[in-house]
XYZ file of C-alpha atoms in Angstrom:
603
model
C -7.266 -7.066 -6.310
C -9.445 -4.458 -8.076
C -12.999 -3.367 -7.158
C -15.471 -1.946 -9.693
C -18.949 -0.631 -8.941
C -22.163 -2.002 -10.482
C -21.693 0.190 -13.577
C -18.203 -1.266 -14.080
C -16.309 1.878 -13.036
C -13.070 1.316 -11.078
C -13.384 2.473 -7.445
C -10.400 0.930 -5.653
C -7.346 -1.278 -6.259
C -4.179 -2.282 -4.466
C -0.805 -1.266 -5.864
C 0.069 -4.769 -7.056
C -3.020 -4.938 -9.252
C -2.405 -1.463 -10.639
C 1.152 -2.422 -11.537
C 0.166 -5.711 -13.225
C -2.716 -4.249 -15.225
C -0.799 -1.109 -16.198
C -3.284 1.231 -14.530
C -1.573 4.410 -13.228
C -1.902 5.469 -9.590
C -4.041 8.502 -10.319
C -6.122 10.475 -7.850
C -9.097 10.275 -10.226
C -9.621 6.708 -11.505
C -13.361 6.987 -12.087
C -12.889 7.060 -15.855
C -11.627 3.479 -16.078
C -14.364 0.952 -16.851
C -14.158 -2.845 -16.540
C -16.048 -3.527 -19.738
C -13.736 -1.466 -21.961
C -11.684 -4.678 -22.142
C -12.989 -6.647 -25.180
C -12.512 -10.056 -23.578
C -14.485 -9.023 -20.488
C -17.156 -7.237 -22.481
C -17.740 -10.379 -24.570
C -18.319 -12.466 -21.423
C -20.449 -9.919 -19.543
C -23.671 -11.949 -19.820
C -21.891 -15.076 -18.559
C -20.513 -13.092 -15.607
C -23.922 -11.669 -14.664
C -25.544 -15.099 -14.969
C -22.927 -17.347 -13.330
C -21.517 -14.750 -10.919
C -17.915 -15.803 -11.695
C -15.625 -16.062 -14.722
C -11.963 -17.117 -14.996
C -9.553 -16.846 -17.878
C -5.931 -16.313 -18.901
C -4.924 -13.560 -21.275
C -1.841 -11.860 -22.652
C -1.429 -8.126 -22.203
C 0.637 -6.571 -25.004
C 1.451 -3.142 -23.572
C 3.248 -2.050 -26.761
C -0.031 -2.516 -28.641
C -2.584 -1.246 -26.133
C -0.636 1.316 -24.087
C -2.506 4.206 -25.731
C -5.986 2.846 -25.007
C -8.257 4.277 -22.328
C -7.936 1.119 -20.233
C -4.168 0.583 -20.126
C -2.268 3.866 -19.887
C 0.960 3.044 -17.990
C 4.587 3.172 -19.067
C 4.821 -0.639 -19.129
C 6.030 -2.376 -22.283
C 6.340 -5.890 -23.579
C 3.946 -8.790 -23.154
C 2.780 -10.499 -19.941
C 0.509 -13.460 -19.218
C -2.068 -13.004 -16.459
C -4.635 -15.138 -14.610
C -7.906 -13.237 -14.103
C -10.827 -14.139 -11.807
C -13.880 -11.835 -11.812
C -16.574 -12.331 -9.160
C -19.966 -10.652 -8.909
C -20.387 -9.026 -5.457
C -23.137 -6.918 -3.852
C -21.398 -3.610 -4.549
C -20.241 -4.502 -8.051
C -17.342 -6.664 -9.265
C -14.209 -8.000 -7.584
C -11.266 -8.732 -9.912
C -8.296 -10.838 -8.771
C -5.384 -10.724 -11.191
C -2.058 -12.559 -10.997
C 0.890 -12.192 -13.334
C 2.273 -15.586 -14.369
C 4.781 -14.512 -17.010
C 8.380 -14.769 -15.833
C 9.969 -11.486 -16.940
C 13.406 -12.168 -15.476
C 15.974 -14.704 -16.639
C 16.059 -17.871 -14.578
C 19.364 -16.925 -12.913
C 17.953 -13.599 -11.722
C 14.809 -15.296 -10.504
C 16.793 -17.712 -8.364
C 18.796 -14.810 -6.964
C 15.576 -12.957 -6.150
C 14.038 -16.040 -4.560
C 17.159 -16.580 -2.463
C 17.119 -12.957 -1.357
C 13.485 -13.067 -0.231
C 14.031 -16.458 1.394
C 16.760 -14.844 3.502
C 14.396 -12.007 4.379
C 11.807 -14.607 5.359
C 14.228 -16.573 7.544
C 15.867 -13.528 9.154
C 12.582 -11.746 9.885
C 12.143 -11.209 13.646
C 8.392 -11.535 13.096
C 7.013 -15.085 13.156
C 5.912 -15.715 9.563
C 3.868 -18.789 8.617
C 1.560 -20.332 6.034
C -1.124 -22.729 7.260
C -4.230 -24.539 6.083
C -7.638 -23.319 7.305
C -7.514 -26.258 9.760
C -4.327 -24.826 11.284
C -1.704 -27.239 9.926
C 1.521 -25.272 9.514
C 2.795 -25.695 5.950
C 5.746 -23.328 6.160
C 7.276 -21.020 8.774
C 10.450 -19.140 9.574
C 12.829 -19.511 12.516
C 11.200 -16.697 14.484
C 7.841 -18.488 14.367
C 9.469 -21.638 15.738
C 11.169 -19.674 18.539
C 7.974 -17.851 19.499
C 6.158 -21.161 20.018
C 9.062 -22.964 21.706
C 10.090 -25.298 18.880
C 13.722 -26.229 18.367
C 13.567 -25.509 14.654
C 11.228 -24.512 11.854
C 11.211 -28.148 10.669
C 9.737 -29.189 14.004
C 7.215 -26.336 13.927
C 5.930 -27.366 10.483
C 4.561 -30.532 12.086
C 2.430 -28.469 14.507
C -1.149 -27.247 14.271
C -1.469 -23.569 15.181
C -5.184 -23.879 15.902
C -4.355 -25.974 18.986
C -2.687 -22.983 20.649
C -6.179 -21.454 21.098
C -8.890 -23.439 19.252
C -11.751 -21.025 19.888
C -9.748 -18.009 18.789
C -8.553 -19.766 15.599
C -12.118 -20.707 14.679
C -13.268 -17.089 15.085
C -10.246 -15.796 13.157
C -10.984 -18.091 10.198
C -14.576 -16.807 10.097
C -13.316 -13.229 10.073
C -10.773 -13.616 7.273
C -13.262 -15.549 5.127
C -15.374 -12.379 5.239
C -12.772 -9.612 5.599
C -9.900 -11.342 3.701
C -7.309 -9.874 6.082
C -7.194 -9.049 9.784
C -4.652 -6.644 11.230
C -3.484 -6.211 14.818
C -5.311 -9.296 16.093
C -4.457 -9.891 19.767
C -4.902 -13.157 21.627
C -3.369 -15.472 24.211
C -1.818 -18.732 22.977
C -0.660 -21.742 24.946
C 2.535 -23.126 23.461
C 3.092 -26.894 23.242
C 5.386 -26.664 26.288
C 2.490 -25.268 28.350
C 3.701 -21.684 28.484
C 1.119 -18.983 27.806
C 2.109 -16.102 25.531
C 0.316 -13.018 24.227
C 0.666 -12.450 20.492
C -0.288 -9.740 17.995
C -0.770 -10.887 14.409
C -1.672 -9.778 10.903
C -3.441 -12.545 8.960
C -4.239 -12.706 5.230
C -6.593 -15.122 3.459
C -5.523 -16.897 0.239
C -8.446 -18.179 -1.890
C -8.464 -20.793 -4.645
C -10.027 -20.313 -8.078
C -13.435 -21.311 -6.690
C -13.320 -18.531 -4.138
C -12.785 -20.953 -1.240
C -10.297 -20.272 1.538
C -7.209 -22.288 0.621
C -4.403 -20.979 2.817
C -3.748 -18.583 5.692
C -0.662 -16.361 5.741
C 0.241 -14.925 9.145
C 2.783 -12.570 10.652
C 3.045 -12.969 14.433
C 4.809 -10.879 17.077
C 5.355 -12.142 20.649
C 3.806 -9.355 22.693
C 3.959 -11.144 26.080
C 6.379 -8.773 27.775
C 4.434 -5.704 26.696
C 1.157 -7.301 27.785
C 2.565 -8.163 31.204
C 3.913 -4.650 31.519
C 0.506 -3.321 30.467
C -1.186 -5.401 33.175
C 1.311 -4.145 35.751
C 0.750 -0.611 34.515
C -2.990 -1.033 34.920
C -2.477 -1.970 38.571
C -0.485 1.190 39.219
C -2.649 3.377 36.990
C -5.003 4.248 39.839
C -2.105 5.508 41.959
C -0.658 7.655 39.193
C -4.115 8.868 38.199
C -4.392 10.307 41.714
C -1.005 11.993 41.311
C -2.211 13.361 37.938
C -5.450 14.688 39.418
C -3.730 16.263 42.426
C -0.882 17.824 40.431
C -0.890 21.601 40.792
C 0.338 21.864 37.207
C -2.322 21.974 34.512
C -1.797 18.779 32.510
C -3.588 18.142 29.212
C -3.580 16.053 26.012
C -4.957 17.554 22.807
C -5.148 16.876 19.073
C -2.906 18.914 16.737
C -5.994 20.993 15.974
C -6.334 21.814 19.684
C -9.274 19.643 20.793
C -8.749 18.700 24.460
C -8.831 14.920 24.919
C -7.731 14.727 28.576
C -6.893 17.161 31.375
C -6.592 17.325 35.156
C -8.573 19.570 37.571
C -5.671 22.046 37.782
C -5.893 22.643 34.025
C -9.648 23.265 34.284
C -9.039 25.684 37.165
C -6.287 27.551 35.276
C -8.582 28.170 32.303
C -11.662 29.086 34.344
C -13.767 25.959 33.831
C -16.032 24.874 36.664
C -14.906 21.251 36.323
C -12.602 18.961 34.368
C -15.597 17.644 32.384
C -16.435 21.166 31.147
C -12.883 21.532 29.805
C -12.998 18.299 27.783
C -13.842 18.733 24.104
C -12.962 22.444 24.337
C -10.389 23.673 21.839
C -7.199 24.956 23.472
C -6.222 26.815 20.277
C -9.032 29.282 21.013
C -7.021 30.668 23.948
C -4.519 32.101 21.412
C -4.887 30.782 17.858
C -1.700 32.378 16.472
C 0.323 31.158 19.439
C -1.038 27.592 19.073
C -0.083 27.465 15.385
C 3.455 28.640 16.219
C 3.777 26.097 19.025
C 2.499 23.253 16.821
C 4.984 24.137 14.041
C 7.840 24.121 16.554
C 6.769 20.729 17.877
C 6.854 19.211 14.385
C 10.514 20.238 14.140
C 11.749 19.995 17.751
C 9.430 17.262 19.173
C 9.246 19.079 22.520
C 9.215 22.685 23.697
C 10.149 23.586 27.269
C 9.391 26.750 29.193
C 7.123 28.167 26.491
C 5.507 31.448 27.641
C 2.312 32.904 26.278
C -0.516 35.336 26.997
C -3.859 33.595 26.538
C -7.537 34.495 26.739
C -9.665 32.133 28.849
C -13.180 31.104 27.865
C -14.599 33.599 30.419
C -12.618 36.479 28.824
C -9.991 36.641 31.585
C -6.427 37.155 30.289
C -3.718 34.930 31.782
C -0.018 34.337 31.251
C 1.110 30.686 31.207
C 4.399 28.824 31.116
C 4.228 25.400 29.470
C 6.287 22.346 28.682
C 4.826 20.728 25.567
C 5.697 17.346 24.027
C 4.664 16.066 20.601
C 3.414 12.494 20.078
C 4.086 11.108 16.584
C 2.879 8.035 14.653
C 5.041 5.650 12.615
C 4.900 8.044 9.677
C 6.355 10.792 11.915
C 3.079 12.693 11.763
C 2.082 14.729 14.817
C -1.026 13.051 16.259
C -1.212 14.379 19.845
C 0.131 17.206 21.989
C 0.899 16.695 25.694
C 1.174 19.882 27.705
C 2.083 20.839 31.261
C 0.844 24.360 31.921
C 1.571 26.653 34.827
C -0.428 29.840 35.371
C 2.281 32.509 35.514
C -0.036 35.511 35.360
C 0.648 36.857 38.843
C 4.415 36.702 38.441
C 4.214 38.282 35.020
C 2.003 41.145 36.210
C 4.222 41.739 39.244
C 7.532 41.809 37.368
C 7.857 45.580 37.963
C 7.834 44.978 41.707
C 10.466 42.217 41.815
C 10.813 42.059 45.583
C 7.079 41.674 46.199
C 6.810 39.028 43.506
C 9.768 37.135 44.939
C 8.243 37.077 48.425
C 4.912 35.829 47.071
C 6.365 32.946 45.087
C 8.768 32.046 47.843
C 5.720 31.630 50.077
C 4.161 29.245 47.521
C 7.458 27.375 47.436
C 7.568 27.126 51.224
C 4.000 25.860 51.541
C 4.331 23.189 48.862
C 3.777 19.726 50.419
C 6.254 18.313 47.922
C 9.909 18.528 48.915
C 11.387 21.018 46.433
C 15.110 21.692 46.213
C 17.911 22.993 44.012
C 21.354 21.426 44.266
C 24.708 21.375 42.508
C 25.638 18.271 40.459
C 27.806 17.284 43.448
C 24.737 17.293 45.711
C 25.196 20.506 47.710
C 21.779 21.974 48.570
C 21.438 25.538 47.260
C 17.752 26.024 48.066
C 14.913 23.984 49.511
C 11.452 24.365 50.995
C 10.250 23.344 54.518
C 8.674 20.169 53.125
C 12.093 19.057 51.851
C 13.661 19.777 55.245
C 10.953 17.744 57.012
C 11.265 14.782 54.624
C 15.013 14.529 55.290
C 14.782 15.022 59.091
C 15.798 18.675 59.504
C 14.087 21.158 61.829
C 14.389 23.980 59.328
C 15.654 24.856 55.863
C 18.790 26.554 57.211
C 20.137 23.231 58.507
C 19.114 21.452 55.306
C 21.160 23.946 53.257
C 24.292 22.742 55.071
C 23.670 19.141 53.946
C 24.659 17.237 50.802
C 21.768 15.250 49.305
C 24.129 12.721 47.709
C 24.675 11.350 51.255
C 21.067 10.097 51.247
C 22.109 7.389 48.767
C 25.727 7.558 47.501
C 24.926 5.014 44.765
C 21.702 6.528 43.355
C 22.877 10.148 43.148
C 25.712 9.562 40.599
C 23.309 7.410 38.567
C 20.683 10.196 38.517
C 23.293 12.819 37.546
C 24.402 10.640 34.605
C 20.806 10.230 33.454
C 20.102 13.972 33.770
C 23.116 14.783 31.596
C 21.768 12.461 28.905
C 17.991 12.933 29.260
C 17.541 16.382 30.784
C 14.913 15.207 33.254
C 13.850 12.137 35.218
C 10.228 11.466 36.162
C 8.969 9.073 38.835
C 12.431 7.927 40.055
C 12.092 5.634 43.107
C 14.821 5.166 45.689
C 15.485 4.016 49.270
C 17.423 6.766 51.073
C 18.781 7.714 54.502
C 17.653 10.914 56.161
C 20.094 13.106 58.039
C 19.074 11.267 61.261
C 19.781 7.876 59.505
C 16.063 6.981 59.320
C 15.410 4.954 56.153
C 12.768 6.401 53.798
C 11.445 5.594 50.330
C 10.959 8.549 47.961
C 9.555 9.243 44.467
C 11.262 12.145 42.731
C 11.001 14.237 39.570
C 14.390 15.713 38.634
C 15.151 18.436 36.092
C 18.647 19.386 34.908
C 19.644 23.018 34.394
C 22.346 23.546 31.743
C 24.560 26.472 30.750
C 25.146 27.728 27.222
C 27.797 25.057 26.673
C 25.381 22.269 27.516
C 27.017 21.541 30.893
C 24.853 20.508 33.851
C 25.123 23.258 36.447
C 22.107 22.704 38.731
C 19.585 20.045 39.641
C 15.977 20.868 40.484
C 14.139 18.184 42.382
C 10.615 17.519 43.564
C 10.530 14.762 46.192
C 7.543 12.865 47.612
C 7.882 10.657 50.734
C 6.486 7.272 49.664
C 7.709 5.260 52.685
C 4.318 4.296 54.090
C 3.084 2.869 50.789
C 6.387 1.075 50.192
C 6.273 -0.524 53.649
C 2.721 -1.703 52.973
C 3.888 -3.234 49.688
C 6.777 -5.027 51.408
C 4.471 -6.215 54.188
C 2.239 -7.775 51.527
C 5.257 -9.573 50.059
C 6.213 -10.854 53.507
C 2.664 -12.106 53.981
C 2.870 -14.046 50.730
C 6.179 -15.593 51.772
C 4.680 -16.515 55.157
C 1.751 -18.302 53.521
C 4.186 -20.142 51.262
C 6.186 -21.209 54.321
C 3.060 -22.523 56.022
C 2.032 -24.581 52.996
C 5.540 -26.001 52.681
C 5.511 -27.007 56.353
C 2.424 -29.166 55.864
C 3.392 -32.847 55.926
C 0.694 -33.709 53.405
C 0.681 -33.074 49.644
C -0.749 -29.807 48.325
C -0.808 -28.375 44.778
C -2.750 -25.642 42.970
C -3.638 -25.709 39.253
C -4.982 -22.957 36.984
C -7.781 -23.324 34.434
C -5.287 -24.648 31.879
C -4.239 -27.447 34.275
C -0.838 -25.814 34.792
C 0.842 -26.117 38.209
C 0.923 -22.694 39.893
C 1.958 -23.918 43.365
C 3.527 -27.143 44.685
C 4.576 -27.691 48.310
C 7.617 -29.719 49.368
C 5.611 -32.834 50.332
C 3.865 -32.940 46.940
C 7.138 -32.545 45.054
C 8.721 -35.287 47.174
C 5.792 -37.611 46.465
C 6.248 -37.052 42.706
C 10.009 -37.463 43.029
C 10.835 -34.082 41.395
C 11.925 -30.591 42.362
C 9.259 -27.903 42.904
C 10.710 -25.716 40.134
C 10.419 -28.659 37.715
C 6.625 -28.756 38.226
C 5.547 -25.093 38.461
C 4.352 -23.981 35.030
C 4.049 -27.563 33.736
C 0.775 -29.070 32.519
C -0.642 -31.791 34.792
C -1.742 -34.151 32.002
C 1.433 -33.720 29.955
C 3.689 -34.109 32.983
C 1.783 -37.096 34.445
C 0.049 -38.874 31.548
C -0.441 -41.943 33.773
C -3.275 -40.040 35.560
C -5.440 -40.184 32.443
C -8.372 -42.566 32.789
C -7.937 -42.961 36.575
C -10.253 -42.080 39.434
C -7.998 -39.082 39.999
C -8.876 -37.597 36.593
C -12.598 -38.187 37.185
C -12.732 -36.233 40.436
C -10.224 -33.559 39.356
C -12.352 -32.730 36.291
C -15.593 -32.768 38.355
C -14.138 -30.149 40.675
C -12.918 -28.034 37.748
C -16.072 -28.305 35.584
C -18.789 -28.339 38.277
C -17.100 -25.951 40.719
C -17.783 -28.429 43.542
C -15.593 -29.853 46.312
C -14.612 -33.482 45.629
C -13.468 -36.128 48.130
C -12.189 -39.623 47.355
C -9.731 -42.298 48.448
C -7.376 -44.057 46.066
C -4.130 -46.067 46.042
C -0.952 -44.223 45.099
C 0.016 -43.872 41.430
C 3.632 -44.728 42.165
C 3.266 -46.387 45.586
C 0.414 -48.762 44.886
C 0.736 -50.423 48.291
C -0.237 -47.166 49.991
C -3.597 -45.409 50.188
C -4.292 -41.680 50.114
C -7.248 -39.470 51.038
C -7.821 -36.715 48.425
C -9.767 -33.463 48.757
C -10.191 -31.252 45.674
C -11.305 -27.639 46.121
C -12.455 -25.367 43.251
C -10.798 -21.941 42.949
C -11.756 -18.835 40.966
C -9.247 -19.745 38.270
C -8.537 -23.431 38.823
C -8.460 -26.055 41.618
C -6.339 -27.012 44.631
C -5.629 -30.633 45.611
C -4.797 -31.817 49.129
C -3.932 -35.418 49.987
C -2.677 -37.376 52.990
C -1.442 -40.904 53.544
C -4.126 -43.135 55.143
C -2.332 -46.455 54.663
C -2.266 -47.319 58.429
C -6.016 -46.775 58.698
C -6.646 -48.817 55.581
C -4.520 -51.686 56.895
C -6.362 -51.611 60.225
C -9.713 -51.669 58.413
C -8.516 -54.632 56.353
C -7.383 -56.492 59.483
C -10.733 -55.868 61.207
C -12.537 -57.107 58.098
C -10.484 -60.291 58.041
C -11.183 -60.962 61.749
C -14.859 -60.415 61.101
C -14.788 -62.813 58.127
C -12.964 -65.467 60.199
C -15.657 -65.327 62.871
C -18.361 -65.796 60.289
C -16.709 -68.893 58.853
């Protein structure tokens, strides 16, 4: 595809078009004009009047390679299809090469090679009509949507996975021609919901109408679920971020601060975190920032970086920082994450080592986090009072006689192995035993200290007692199990369905009534699993409850046990409905007997 402005000057083109037409990939392409081609110049009036022209032509590069229009190194003769359309900004040219330059044997080899790429691609590739009928797909596409093979998937209609989304996507690609990174939720034919990310390209016919849709789909369900779980815990870790005594920040490579915590704002003399945002960290020491950025591009991360910096209020400080580079797919540095500690006092007091040591030991002792240093075997070399308290000691002296590996003999070797490979571990969670055998749950950051030979010689740890929160989490799980037990103990049928009519809960009585196992129903679609419900009184009241958000009550004979009667109550939920039913056959029989006695008296 090639775009020219209203004067006919070339303004943009994709690489395929440049290659076909013999136009070089130059930085300045403004000198190339559409109407320098004789065939196009002769049909200019027709193009302006009709808005569209189509033709085939041969390009003899040996003859025209020295012209202003075709200047590439190409040679020989090719046949091309050309469609030129008048658009608001100028002219859109679609060109396709139809001359086969390779011998037939080579072409078949090429086709076979790309067919293998197509089939082996882990991305789900497909071609479909605008209505969604799948015309061709690879094995990955079939697997993503739960088909046994690509032959089975070709009989499917992709629009049915999410009709509203497909309709909107078609409207977009008719206008934009291609859509990248489109995210949506699809419901597979087997009822399972998946989250997919796709790139979609429109293919138009000679009349400019959408003819086909080419798509490349990636099953993003696991990442999406992890993202949702991460969002739940984000609030907790945001609090840890805000309360961290280390100055944490994220900045652009140029130094613009995108995110920071209150400690960072305090370190650099800002009155609040908001005042620090949009400030440029490179202004604290421009030469130092350039050096640090260049090191990051080569080393990806820099630990223990020390620097004198000038705060915005003119106060000079000395900081120690761990800095990590964030790179894009092209390995370009796009963000800088930094963890800054204000080291000014220690630096200024270096001449009086004893006084400095006492001061920082006091900070260490008063830290609410349990800080310690240990050997790789677990022997405690140093710790603060908070560490002693967390692990049940009265003082640090007794804690120094303990081996931390005893707190969890299985986790400690695992953490040592990870430290040797990774250098540090953040947010490690573990159930441990204190020295008095009390069970606690901790979250720890661990840093490995290595000698010149790269051997792990010490372990620095920062431990937070998370027991209370963990117990609350487990209590919530027990509550859920208790509710499940209660529902299963009910002697009447009970099920819950989501908005897609999928079973999300089934108690034992309901499963027994249907003659299946509970696990065979959960996740299944009601109408697909029990098609015999369609058109019955059950469907009428179920849909009323779902659509009108109103409680429904009715009596009906059993679907399988037609000689028995059941009383149904349907309750709307925020994201579906719940159905409760009980057997009322004895009451119904008694009512029938009373009616018969009454009729006998009348006659």
